[in-house]
PDB file of C-alpha atoms in Angstrom:
ATOM      1  CA  MET A   1     -14.136   4.896  23.134  1.00 94.00           C
ATOM      2  CA  ASN A   2     -15.196   3.549  19.685  1.00 97.00           C
ATOM      3  CA  GLN A   3     -13.212   1.103  18.302  1.00 98.00           C
ATOM      4  CA  LEU A   4     -11.573   3.188  15.790  1.00 97.00           C
ATOM      5  CA  GLU A   5     -10.489   5.521  18.830  1.00 97.00           C
ATOM      6  CA  GLN A   6      -9.228   2.281  20.667  1.00 98.00           C
ATOM      7  CA  LEU A   7      -7.290   1.020  17.593  1.00 98.00           C
ATOM      8  CA  LYS A   8      -5.505   4.333  17.420  1.00 97.00           C
ATOM      9  CA  GLN A   9      -3.910   3.735  20.616  1.00 97.00           C
ATOM     10  CA  TYR A  10      -2.084   0.865  19.398  1.00 97.00           C
ATOM     11  CA  THR A  11      -1.838   1.472  15.786  1.00 98.00           C
ATOM     12  CA  THR A  12      -1.191   4.252  13.339  1.00 97.00           C
ATOM     13  CA  VAL A  13      -4.642   4.501  11.199  1.00 97.00           C
ATOM     14  CA  VAL A  14      -4.430   5.523   7.551  1.00 96.00           C
ATOM     15  CA  ALA A  15      -7.216   6.151   5.195  1.00 95.00           C
ATOM     16  CA  ASP A  16      -7.122   4.009   2.299  1.00 95.00           C
ATOM     17  CA  THR A  17      -8.761   5.926  -0.694  1.00 92.00           C
ATOM     18  CA  GLY A  18      -8.517   8.634  -3.174  1.00 89.00           C
ATOM     19  CA  ASP A  19     -11.716  10.380  -1.827  1.00 88.00           C
ATOM     20  CA  PHE A  20     -10.013  13.050   0.268  1.00 84.00           C
ATOM     21  CA  GLN A  21     -13.383  14.805   1.129  1.00 83.00           C
ATOM     22  CA  SER A  22     -14.426  11.468   3.252  1.00 84.00           C
ATOM     23  CA  MET A  23     -11.325  11.527   5.147  1.00 89.00           C
ATOM     24  CA  GLN A  24     -11.796  14.247   7.534  1.00 86.00           C
ATOM     25  CA  ALA A  25     -14.411  12.716   9.561  1.00 88.00           C
ATOM     26  CA  TYR A  26     -11.936   9.888  10.687  1.00 93.00           C
ATOM     27  CA  ALA A  27      -8.773  12.051  11.312  1.00 92.00           C
ATOM     28  CA  PRO A  28      -6.069   9.545   9.804  1.00 95.00           C
ATOM     29  CA  ARG A  29      -2.485  10.267  10.228  1.00 96.00           C
ATOM     30  CA  ASP A  30      -1.604   9.351   6.678  1.00 96.00           C
ATOM     31  CA  ALA A  31      -3.407   8.400   3.257  1.00 95.00           C
ATOM     32  CA  THR A  32      -2.682   5.983   0.792  1.00 93.00           C
ATOM     33  CA  THR A  33      -3.843   5.987  -3.156  1.00 91.00           C
ATOM     34  CA  ASN A  34      -3.369   3.718  -5.971  1.00 91.00           C
ATOM     35  CA  PRO A  35      -4.433   3.663  -9.706  1.00 88.00           C
ATOM     36  CA  SER A  36      -7.816   2.117  -9.037  1.00 91.00           C
ATOM     37  CA  LEU A  37      -8.621   4.348  -6.375  1.00 91.00           C
ATOM     38  CA  ILE A  38      -7.841   7.324  -8.403  1.00 93.00           C
ATOM     39  CA  LEU A  39      -9.635   6.267 -11.414  1.00 93.00           C
ATOM     40  CA  LYS A  40     -12.798   5.822  -9.037  1.00 93.00           C
ATOM     41  CA  ALA A  41     -12.410   9.383  -7.450  1.00 92.00           C
ATOM     42  CA  VAL A  42     -12.291  10.965 -10.722  1.00 92.00           C
ATOM     43  CA  GLN A  43     -15.292   9.065 -12.089  1.00 92.00           C
ATOM     44  CA  LYS A  44     -17.347  11.140  -9.148  1.00 92.00           C
ATOM     45  CA  ALA A  45     -18.606  14.625 -10.076  1.00 92.00           C
ATOM     46  CA  GLU A  46     -17.128  16.239  -7.034  1.00 91.00           C
ATOM     47  CA  TYR A  47     -13.676  15.450  -8.203  1.00 92.00           C
ATOM     48  CA  LEU A  48     -13.780  15.913 -11.861  1.00 91.00           C
ATOM     49  CA  PRO A  49     -13.013  19.628 -11.638  1.00 93.00           C
ATOM     50  CA  LEU A  50      -9.576  18.492 -10.417  1.00 94.00           C
ATOM     51  CA  LEU A  51      -8.995  16.502 -13.317  1.00 95.00           C
ATOM     52  CA  GLU A  52     -10.370  19.220 -15.520  1.00 95.00           C
ATOM     53  CA  GLN A  53      -7.961  21.845 -13.622  1.00 96.00           C
ATOM     54  CA  VAL A  54      -5.031  19.620 -14.355  1.00 97.00           C
ATOM     55  CA  LEU A  55      -5.719  19.203 -17.900  1.00 96.00           C
ATOM     56  CA  GLN A  56      -6.201  22.872 -18.408  1.00 96.00           C
ATOM     57  CA  GLN A  57      -2.804  23.620 -16.371  1.00 96.00           C
ATOM     58  CA  HIS A  58      -0.851  20.820 -18.653  1.00 96.00           C
ATOM     59  CA  ALA A  59      -2.566  20.940 -22.100  1.00 93.00           C
ATOM     60  CA  GLY A  60      -0.230  19.908 -24.733  1.00 91.00           C
ATOM     61  CA  LYS A  61       1.951  17.659 -22.310  1.00 96.00           C
ATOM     62  CA  THR A  62       2.166  14.037 -22.964  1.00 96.00           C
ATOM     63  CA  MET A  63      -0.259  11.353 -21.204  1.00 96.00           C
ATOM     64  CA  ASP A  64       2.317  10.234 -18.698  1.00 96.00           C
ATOM     65  CA  GLU A  65       3.179  13.609 -17.514  1.00 97.00           C
ATOM     66  CA  ILE A  66      -0.525  14.703 -17.129  1.00 97.00           C
ATOM     67  CA  ILE A  67      -1.080  11.417 -15.098  1.00 96.00           C
ATOM     68  CA  ASP A  68       1.718  12.272 -12.961  1.00 97.00           C
ATOM     69  CA  HIS A  69       0.422  15.707 -12.367  1.00 97.00           C
ATOM     70  CA  LEU A  70      -3.101  14.004 -11.681  1.00 97.00           C
ATOM     71  CA  LEU A  71      -1.651  12.137  -8.808  1.00 96.00           C
ATOM     72  CA  ILE A  72       0.303  15.188  -7.211  1.00 97.00           C
ATOM     73  CA  ALA A  73      -2.891  17.233  -7.693  1.00 96.00           C
ATOM     74  CA  PHE A  74      -4.694  14.322  -5.437  1.00 95.00           C
ATOM     75  CA  GLY A  75      -1.504  14.089  -3.136  1.00 96.00           C
ATOM     76  CA  LEU A  76      -1.520  17.779  -2.510  1.00 96.00           C
ATOM     77  CA  LYS A  77      -5.422  17.542  -1.465  1.00 95.00           C
ATOM     78  CA  ILE A  78      -4.812  14.852   0.703  1.00 95.00           C
ATOM     79  CA  LEU A  79      -1.721  16.436   2.627  1.00 96.00           C
ATOM     80  CA  ALA A  80      -3.749  19.660   3.186  1.00 95.00           C
ATOM     81  CA  ILE A  81      -6.133  17.385   5.385  1.00 95.00           C
ATOM     82  CA  VAL A  82      -3.666  14.550   6.747  1.00 95.00           C
ATOM     83  CA  PRO A  83      -0.897  15.394   9.341  1.00 96.00           C
ATOM     84  CA  GLY A  84       1.549  12.768   7.907  1.00 97.00           C
ATOM     85  CA  ARG A  85       2.261  11.185   4.808  1.00 97.00           C
ATOM     86  CA  VAL A  86       0.615  10.439   1.565  1.00 97.00           C
ATOM     87  CA  SER A  87       1.404   7.355  -0.549  1.00 97.00           C
ATOM     88  CA  THR A  88       1.839   7.941  -4.426  1.00 97.00           C
ATOM     89  CA  GLU A  89       2.025   4.829  -6.865  1.00 97.00           C
ATOM     90  CA  THR A  90       4.459   4.615  -9.689  1.00 97.00           C
ATOM     91  CA  ASP A  91       3.080   3.183 -13.000  1.00 97.00           C
ATOM     92  CA  ALA A  92       2.446  -0.678 -12.328  1.00 97.00           C
ATOM     93  CA  ARG A  93       3.559  -1.119 -15.976  1.00 98.00           C
ATOM     94  CA  LEU A  94       7.199  -0.178 -14.519  1.00 98.00           C
ATOM     95  CA  SER A  95       6.879  -3.204 -12.204  1.00 98.00           C
ATOM     96  CA  PHE A  96       9.768  -5.471 -13.989  1.00 98.00           C
ATOM     97  CA  ASP A  97      11.946  -2.332 -14.652  1.00 98.00           C
ATOM     98  CA  THR A  98      14.277  -0.962 -11.973  1.00 98.00           C
ATOM     99  CA  GLU A  99      15.764   1.917 -13.864  1.00 98.00           C
ATOM    100  CA  LYS A 100      12.426   3.211 -15.320  1.00 98.00           C
ATOM    101  CA  THR A 101      10.795   2.760 -11.874  1.00 98.00           C
ATOM    102  CA  VAL A 102      13.511   4.656 -10.085  1.00 98.00           C
ATOM    103  CA  ALA A 103      13.414   7.415 -12.780  1.00 98.00           C
ATOM    104  CA  LYS A 104       9.465   8.037 -12.072  1.00 98.00           C
ATOM    105  CA  GLY A 105      10.098   7.756  -8.288  1.00 98.00           C
ATOM    106  CA  ARG A 106      12.713  10.655  -8.419  1.00 98.00           C
ATOM    107  CA  HIS A 107      10.268  12.776 -10.851  1.00 98.00           C
ATOM    108  CA  LEU A 108       7.353  12.500  -8.608  1.00 98.00           C
ATOM    109  CA  ILE A 109       9.277  13.468  -5.478  1.00 98.00           C
ATOM    110  CA  THR A 110      10.578  16.251  -7.697  1.00 98.00           C
ATOM    111  CA  LEU A 111       6.695  17.443  -8.680  1.00 98.00           C
ATOM    112  CA  TYR A 112       5.961  17.170  -4.685  1.00 98.00           C
ATOM    113  CA  GLN A 113       8.972  19.394  -4.036  1.00 98.00           C
ATOM    114  CA  GLU A 114       8.220  21.993  -6.495  1.00 98.00           C
ATOM    115  CA  ALA A 115       4.870  22.209  -4.873  1.00 98.00           C
ATOM    116  CA  GLY A 116       6.545  22.932  -1.327  1.00 98.00           C
ATOM    117  CA  ILE A 117       6.074  19.408  -0.047  1.00 98.00           C
ATOM    118  CA  PRO A 118       9.117  18.021   1.411  1.00 97.00           C
ATOM    119  CA  LYS A 119      10.054  14.531   0.442  1.00 96.00           C
ATOM    120  CA  GLU A 120       9.510  13.209   3.983  1.00 97.00           C
ATOM    121  CA  ARG A 121       5.772  13.540   3.559  1.00 98.00           C
ATOM    122  CA  VAL A 122       5.580  11.186   0.487  1.00 98.00           C
ATOM    123  CA  LEU A 123       6.121   7.506   0.366  1.00 98.00           C
ATOM    124  CA  ILE A 124       6.670   6.170  -3.249  1.00 98.00           C
ATOM    125  CA  LYS A 125       4.606   2.872  -3.834  1.00 98.00           C
ATOM    126  CA  ILE A 126       6.320   0.391  -5.913  1.00 98.00           C
ATOM    127  CA  ALA A 127       5.329  -3.374  -6.486  1.00 98.00           C
ATOM    128  CA  SER A 128       7.217  -5.618  -4.474  1.00 98.00           C
ATOM    129  CA  THR A 129       8.808  -7.698  -7.399  1.00 98.00           C
ATOM    130  CA  TRP A 130      12.295  -8.398  -7.316  1.00 98.00           C
ATOM    131  CA  GLU A 131      12.911  -5.381  -9.891  1.00 98.00           C
ATOM    132  CA  GLY A 132      10.709  -2.836  -7.678  1.00 98.00           C
ATOM    133  CA  ILE A 133      12.655  -3.827  -4.533  1.00 98.00           C
ATOM    134  CA  GLN A 134      15.873  -2.790  -6.271  1.00 98.00           C
ATOM    135  CA  ALA A 135      14.598   0.531  -7.178  1.00 98.00           C
ATOM    136  CA  ALA A 136      13.384   1.105  -3.770  1.00 98.00           C
ATOM    137  CA  GLN A 137      16.911   0.236  -2.368  1.00 98.00           C
ATOM    138  CA  ILE A 138      18.476   2.925  -4.670  1.00 98.00           C
ATOM    139  CA  LEU A 139      15.800   5.412  -3.901  1.00 98.00           C
ATOM    140  CA  GLU A 140      15.771   4.900  -0.238  1.00 98.00           C
ATOM    141  CA  LYS A 141      19.582   5.610  -0.214  1.00 98.00           C
ATOM    142  CA  GLU A 142      18.605   9.290  -2.118  1.00 98.00           C
ATOM    143  CA  GLY A 143      16.274   9.576   0.897  1.00 98.00           C
ATOM    144  CA  ILE A 144      13.155   8.979  -1.205  1.00 98.00           C
ATOM    145  CA  ARG A 145      11.098   7.021   1.012  1.00 98.00           C
ATOM    146  CA  CYS A 146       9.157   3.817  -0.460  1.00 98.00           C
ATOM    147  CA  ASN A 147       5.795   1.796   0.263  1.00 98.00           C
ATOM    148  CA  MET A 148       6.246  -1.587  -1.076  1.00 98.00           C
ATOM    149  CA  THR A 149       2.877  -2.573  -2.223  1.00 98.00           C
ATOM    150  CA  LEU A 150       1.307  -6.013  -3.684  1.00 98.00           C
ATOM    151  CA  LEU A 151       3.011  -7.808  -0.995  1.00 98.00           C
ATOM    152  CA  PHE A 152       1.494 -11.357  -0.150  1.00 98.00           C
ATOM    153  CA  CYS A 153       4.393 -13.091   1.451  1.00 98.00           C
ATOM    154  CA  LEU A 154       7.390 -13.366   3.866  1.00 98.00           C
ATOM    155  CA  PRO A 155      10.257 -13.663   1.467  1.00 98.00           C
ATOM    156  CA  GLN A 156       8.727 -10.454  -0.309  1.00 98.00           C
ATOM    157  CA  ALA A 157       8.589  -8.830   3.232  1.00 98.00           C
ATOM    158  CA  ILE A 158      12.370  -9.946   3.656  1.00 98.00           C
ATOM    159  CA  ALA A 159      13.661  -8.489   0.400  1.00 98.00           C
ATOM    160  CA  CYS A 160      12.220  -5.241   1.324  1.00 98.00           C
ATOM    161  CA  ALA A 161      13.442  -4.843   4.674  1.00 98.00           C
ATOM    162  CA  GLU A 162      16.885  -5.817   3.376  1.00 98.00           C
ATOM    163  CA  ALA A 163      16.641  -3.369   0.598  1.00 98.00           C
ATOM    164  CA  GLY A 164      16.071  -0.463   3.292  1.00 98.00           C
ATOM    165  CA  ALA A 165      12.299   0.230   2.416  1.00 98.00           C
ATOM    166  CA  GLN A 166      10.572   2.668   4.535  1.00 98.00           C
ATOM    167  CA  LEU A 167       7.366   0.768   4.796  1.00 98.00           C
ATOM    168  CA  ILE A 168       5.603  -2.521   3.474  1.00 98.00           C
ATOM    169  CA  SER A 169       1.832  -3.185   2.660  1.00 98.00           C
ATOM    170  CA  PRO A 170       0.855  -6.622   2.944  1.00 98.00           C
ATOM    171  CA  PHE A 171      -2.408  -7.217   1.314  1.00 98.00           C
ATOM    172  CA  VAL A 172      -4.528  -8.951   3.991  1.00 98.00           C
ATOM    173  CA  GLY A 173      -7.779  -9.180   1.971  1.00 97.00           C
ATOM    174  CA  ARG A 174      -6.411 -10.482  -1.306  1.00 98.00           C
ATOM    175  CA  ILE A 175      -4.564 -13.231   0.453  1.00 98.00           C
ATOM    176  CA  TYR A 176      -8.150 -13.880   2.053  1.00 98.00           C
ATOM    177  CA  ASP A 177      -9.869 -13.858  -1.305  1.00 97.00           C
ATOM    178  CA  TRP A 178      -7.235 -16.497  -2.665  1.00 98.00           C
ATOM    179  CA  TYR A 179      -7.931 -18.899   0.039  1.00 97.00           C
ATOM    180  CA  LYS A 180     -11.349 -18.475  -0.039  1.00 96.00           C
ATOM    181  CA  LYS A 181     -11.780 -19.289  -3.665  1.00 96.00           C
ATOM    182  CA  GLN A 182      -9.537 -22.386  -3.090  1.00 95.00           C
ATOM    183  CA  THR A 183     -11.303 -24.004  -0.212  1.00 94.00           C
ATOM    184  CA  GLY A 184     -14.914 -22.626  -0.373  1.00 96.00           C
ATOM    185  CA  GLN A 185     -14.715 -21.608   3.129  1.00 93.00           C
ATOM    186  CA  GLU A 186     -14.853 -18.204   4.750  1.00 91.00           C
ATOM    187  CA  ILE A 187     -12.059 -17.865   7.616  1.00 91.00           C
ATOM    188  CA  TYR A 188     -12.714 -15.248  10.416  1.00 89.00           C
ATOM    189  CA  GLY A 189     -10.604 -13.903  13.144  1.00 92.00           C
ATOM    190  CA  ALA A 190      -7.166 -15.368  14.259  1.00 94.00           C
ATOM    191  CA  ASP A 191      -7.199 -18.064  11.620  1.00 96.00           C
ATOM    192  CA  ASP A 192      -7.908 -15.740   8.630  1.00 97.00           C
ATOM    193  CA  PRO A 193      -4.814 -16.342   6.187  1.00 97.00           C
ATOM    194  CA  GLY A 194      -4.273 -12.870   5.448  1.00 98.00           C
ATOM    195  CA  VAL A 195      -3.940 -11.886   9.156  1.00 98.00           C
ATOM    196  CA  LEU A 196      -1.699 -14.785   9.725  1.00 98.00           C
ATOM    197  CA  SER A 197       0.581 -13.708   7.047  1.00 98.00           C
ATOM    198  CA  VAL A 198       1.049 -10.335   8.433  1.00 98.00           C
ATOM    199  CA  LYS A 199       1.637 -11.865  11.825  1.00 97.00           C
ATOM    200  CA  LYS A 200       4.293 -13.809  10.704  1.00 97.00           C
ATOM    201  CA  ILE A 201       5.850 -10.840   8.985  1.00 98.00           C
ATOM    202  CA  TYR A 202       5.591  -8.769  12.300  1.00 97.00           C
ATOM    203  CA  THR A 203       7.121 -11.509  14.081  1.00 97.00           C
ATOM    204  CA  TYR A 204       9.976 -11.805  11.812  1.00 97.00           C
ATOM    205  CA  TYR A 205      10.687  -7.939  11.710  1.00 97.00           C
ATOM    206  CA  ARG A 206      10.575  -7.756  15.386  1.00 96.00           C
ATOM    207  CA  LYS A 207      12.863 -10.738  15.886  1.00 96.00           C
ATOM    208  CA  PHE A 208      15.567  -9.849  13.751  1.00 96.00           C
ATOM    209  CA  GLY A 209      15.289  -6.074  14.200  1.00 95.00           C
ATOM    210  CA  TYR A 210      13.988  -4.871  10.742  1.00 97.00           C
ATOM    211  CA  ALA A 211      13.327  -1.052  11.040  1.00 97.00           C
ATOM    212  CA  THR A 212      10.905  -1.287   7.728  1.00 98.00           C
ATOM    213  CA  GLU A 213       7.250  -0.227   8.904  1.00 98.00           C
ATOM    214  CA  ILE A 214       4.318  -2.995   8.394  1.00 98.00           C
ATOM    215  CA  MET A 215       1.034  -1.609   7.069  1.00 98.00           C
ATOM    216  CA  GLY A 216      -1.656  -3.744   6.962  1.00 98.00           C
ATOM    217  CA  ALA A 217      -3.988  -3.389   3.544  1.00 97.00           C
ATOM    218  CA  SER A 218      -6.636  -4.343   1.517  1.00 96.00           C
ATOM    219  CA  PHE A 219      -9.370  -5.509   4.271  1.00 97.00           C
ATOM    220  CA  ARG A 220     -12.415  -7.083   3.696  1.00 97.00           C
ATOM    221  CA  ASN A 221     -13.782  -6.896   7.162  1.00 97.00           C
ATOM    222  CA  THR A 222     -13.161  -5.438  10.558  1.00 97.00           C
ATOM    223  CA  SER A 223     -12.268  -8.958  12.187  1.00 97.00           C
ATOM    224  CA  GLN A 224      -9.067  -8.536  10.341  1.00 98.00           C
ATOM    225  CA  ILE A 225      -8.392  -5.138  11.181  1.00 98.00           C
ATOM    226  CA  LEU A 226      -8.956  -6.179  15.147  1.00 98.00           C
ATOM    227  CA  GLU A 227      -6.932  -9.138  14.756  1.00 98.00           C
ATOM    228  CA  LEU A 228      -3.918  -6.803  13.691  1.00 98.00           C
ATOM    229  CA  ALA A 229      -4.299  -4.374  16.518  1.00 98.00           C
ATOM    230  CA  GLY A 230      -0.676  -3.445  17.321  1.00 97.00           C
ATOM    231  CA  CYS A 231       0.492  -3.598  13.887  1.00 98.00           C
ATOM    232  CA  ASP A 232       2.549  -0.490  12.849  1.00 97.00           C
ATOM    233  CA  LEU A 233       0.185   0.976  10.773  1.00 98.00           C
ATOM    234  CA  LEU A 234      -3.199  -0.292   9.155  1.00 98.00           C
ATOM    235  CA  THR A 235      -4.478   1.279   5.924  1.00 97.00           C
ATOM    236  CA  ILE A 236      -8.471   1.158   5.924  1.00 97.00           C
ATOM    237  CA  SER A 237     -11.298   2.164   3.412  1.00 96.00           C
ATOM    238  CA  PRO A 238     -13.956   4.564   4.526  1.00 94.00           C
ATOM    239  CA  ASP A 239     -16.603   1.995   4.848  1.00 96.00           C
ATOM    240  CA  LEU A 240     -14.608  -0.047   7.165  1.00 97.00           C
ATOM    241  CA  LEU A 241     -13.485   3.259   9.264  1.00 97.00           C
ATOM    242  CA  GLN A 242     -17.080   4.047   9.596  1.00 96.00           C
ATOM    243  CA  LYS A 243     -17.968   0.343  10.909  1.00 98.00           C
ATOM    244  CA  LEU A 244     -15.285   0.941  13.487  1.00 98.00           C
ATOM    245  CA  SER A 245     -16.405   4.261  14.590  1.00 97.00           C
ATOM    246  CA  ASP A 246     -19.872   2.871  14.889  1.00 97.00           C
ATOM    247  CA  SER A 247     -18.858   0.019  17.249  1.00 98.00           C
ATOM    248  CA  ASN A 248     -18.056   0.611  20.968  1.00 97.00           C
ATOM    249  CA  ALA A 249     -17.041  -2.970  21.374  1.00 97.00           C
ATOM    250  CA  ASN A 250     -13.952  -3.686  23.293  1.00 97.00           C
ATOM    251  CA  LEU A 251     -10.678  -4.097  21.474  1.00 96.00           C
ATOM    252  CA  THR A 252      -7.384  -5.476  22.863  1.00 97.00           C
ATOM    253  CA  GLN A 253      -3.752  -5.161  21.437  1.00 97.00           C
ATOM    254  CA  LYS A 254      -3.029  -8.433  19.513  1.00 96.00           C
ATOM    255  CA  LEU A 255       0.379  -7.728  18.178  1.00 96.00           C
ATOM    256  CA  ASN A 256       3.526  -6.974  20.565  1.00 91.00           C
ATOM    257  CA  THR A 257       7.221  -6.856  20.356  1.00 90.00           C
ATOM    258  CA  ASP A 258       7.742  -9.072  23.169  1.00 88.00           C
ATOM    259  CA  ALA A 259       6.061 -12.219  22.219  1.00 85.00           C
ATOM    260  CA  ALA A 260       7.530 -11.662  18.537  1.00 88.00           C
ATOM    261  CA  ARG A 261      10.884 -11.685  19.962  1.00 88.00           C
ATOM    262  CA  THR A 262      10.605 -15.150  21.741  1.00 89.00           C
ATOM    263  CA  SER A 263       9.569 -16.858  18.383  1.00 91.00           C
ATOM    264  CA  ASP A 264      11.341 -19.838  16.932  1.00 91.00           C
ATOM    265  CA  LEU A 265      11.468 -18.326  13.235  1.00 92.00           C
ATOM    266  CA  GLU A 266      14.728 -18.845  11.641  1.00 94.00           C
ATOM    267  CA  LYS A 267      16.626 -16.054   9.840  1.00 95.00           C
ATOM    268  CA  ILE A 268      16.514 -16.482   5.897  1.00 94.00           C
ATOM    269  CA  VAL A 269      19.134 -15.050   3.778  1.00 92.00           C
ATOM    270  CA  MET A 270      17.560 -13.408   0.881  1.00 96.00           C
ATOM    271  CA  ASP A 271      19.186 -13.133  -2.594  1.00 97.00           C
ATOM    272  CA  GLU A 272      17.655 -12.825  -6.008  1.00 98.00           C
ATOM    273  CA  LYS A 273      17.856 -16.787  -6.475  1.00 98.00           C
ATOM    274  CA  THR A 274      16.011 -17.364  -3.079  1.00 98.00           C
ATOM    275  CA  PHE A 275      13.743 -14.561  -3.525  1.00 98.00           C
ATOM    276  CA  ARG A 276      12.222 -16.157  -7.045  1.00 98.00           C
ATOM    277  CA  PHE A 277      12.185 -19.634  -5.937  1.00 98.00           C
ATOM    278  CA  HIS A 278      10.170 -18.936  -2.534  1.00 98.00           C
ATOM    279  CA  LEU A 279       7.862 -16.719  -4.555  1.00 98.00           C
ATOM    280  CA  ASN A 280       7.542 -19.444  -7.148  1.00 98.00           C
ATOM    281  CA  GLU A 281       6.815 -21.992  -4.416  1.00 98.00           C
ATOM    282  CA  ASP A 282       3.958 -19.851  -3.177  1.00 98.00           C
ATOM    283  CA  ALA A 283       0.842 -20.195  -5.607  1.00 98.00           C
ATOM    284  CA  MET A 284      -1.166 -17.319  -3.488  1.00 98.00           C
ATOM    285  CA  ALA A 285       1.746 -14.866  -3.787  1.00 98.00           C
ATOM    286  CA  THR A 286       2.838 -15.532  -7.399  1.00 98.00           C
ATOM    287  CA  GLU A 287      -1.116 -15.341  -8.469  1.00 98.00           C
ATOM    288  CA  LYS A 288      -2.189 -12.457  -6.475  1.00 98.00           C
ATOM    289  CA  LEU A 289       0.999 -10.118  -7.355  1.00 98.00           C
ATOM    290  CA  ALA A 290       0.703 -11.122 -11.103  1.00 98.00           C
ATOM    291  CA  GLU A 291      -3.050 -10.047 -10.678  1.00 98.00           C
ATOM    292  CA  GLY A 292      -2.653  -7.271  -8.935  1.00 97.00           C
ATOM    293  CA  ILE A 293      -0.120  -5.812 -11.537  1.00 98.00           C
ATOM    294  CA  ARG A 294      -2.369  -6.561 -14.111  1.00 98.00           C
ATOM    295  CA  MET A 295      -5.394  -4.645 -12.266  1.00 97.00           C
ATOM    296  CA  PHE A 296      -3.442  -1.689 -11.677  1.00 96.00           C
ATOM    297  CA  CYS A 297      -2.519  -1.764 -15.491  1.00 97.00           C
ATOM    298  CA  ALA A 298      -5.681  -2.051 -16.326  1.00 97.00           C
ATOM    299  CA  ASP A 299      -7.246   0.806 -14.380  1.00 96.00           C
ATOM    300  CA  THR A 300      -4.307   3.106 -15.508  1.00 96.00           C
ATOM    301  CA  LEU A 301      -5.165   2.364 -19.209  1.00 97.00           C
ATOM    302  CA  LYS A 302      -9.005   3.321 -18.185  1.00 97.00           C
ATOM    303  CA  LEU A 303      -7.762   6.376 -16.618  1.00 96.00           C
ATOM    304  CA  GLU A 304      -5.807   7.181 -19.665  1.00 96.00           C
ATOM    305  CA  GLN A 305      -8.882   6.756 -21.865  1.00 96.00           C
ATOM    306  CA  MET A 306     -10.992   8.714 -19.689  1.00 95.00           C
ATOM    307  CA  ILE A 307      -8.341  11.886 -20.169  1.00 95.00           C
ATOM    308  CA  ALA A 308      -7.904  11.251 -23.943  1.00 95.00           C
ATOM    309  CA  THR A 309     -11.769  11.783 -24.429  1.00 94.00           C
ATOM    310  CA  MET A 310     -11.586  15.145 -22.619  1.00 92.00           C
ATOM    311  CA  ARG A 311      -8.535  16.419 -24.145  1.00 85.00           C
TER     312      ARG A 311
END
């Protein structure tokens, strides 16, 4: 078996792309999107007709409504390919507004249901701010499953799990990027700081019995992926999926529940004050969370500008 086939023995593989045409070759179970991936996709000639169709069908509607329908259009195409779930992201500009994030999550699920998609096949992506986590707690109680994104540290992961979030997406590659910039060194393998962060979260969840799924995300190289074999899910870009497919090197399971349960990690009681203090103490997590929100906001604005020129 190639490495991708071996990986699927231990971990659910998810496609990290808005390019649904590239998914079929790798047979992922789920797929994730975000504003940057959608923007990248609609700039390709093969996806422009989908955007044009949305604009034609929803002429006269507000920009927010058109963006929502575009997200759903991509989601429906993806769900026709993958057997599992698609993650659809809320507007990053709502990252510090619990009430509006809840409303957006409900609205996106309603649009999917109107298209005949059961809510169990959709994950609503929300930034892992305190306000976003509170929104997820409300949505989860309504049966709307959430994927907590832009997650960079254990306190965020704990708060998400205690809120009952379905899934978290710790950003391995962006953590790696921060430490590489700080130290000027490239750290590979088991010592990669992004890998170590996910391993710590995995260990904490398993030791204390949290049901929230862990989906490693934002990979820079296959080494990061191989070191997390055994994680619940890994969302991987098409280029790295291809590299895994091209390699027949042996792959071994690195994460397992039995080892995690014997760790010496202590339980942390996570309230808002504790969350904000620990996040503030972690310069990497603080900077990357803020940066990630800004980047997604910027790409949403670019998408809006592109749509405005076509209307």
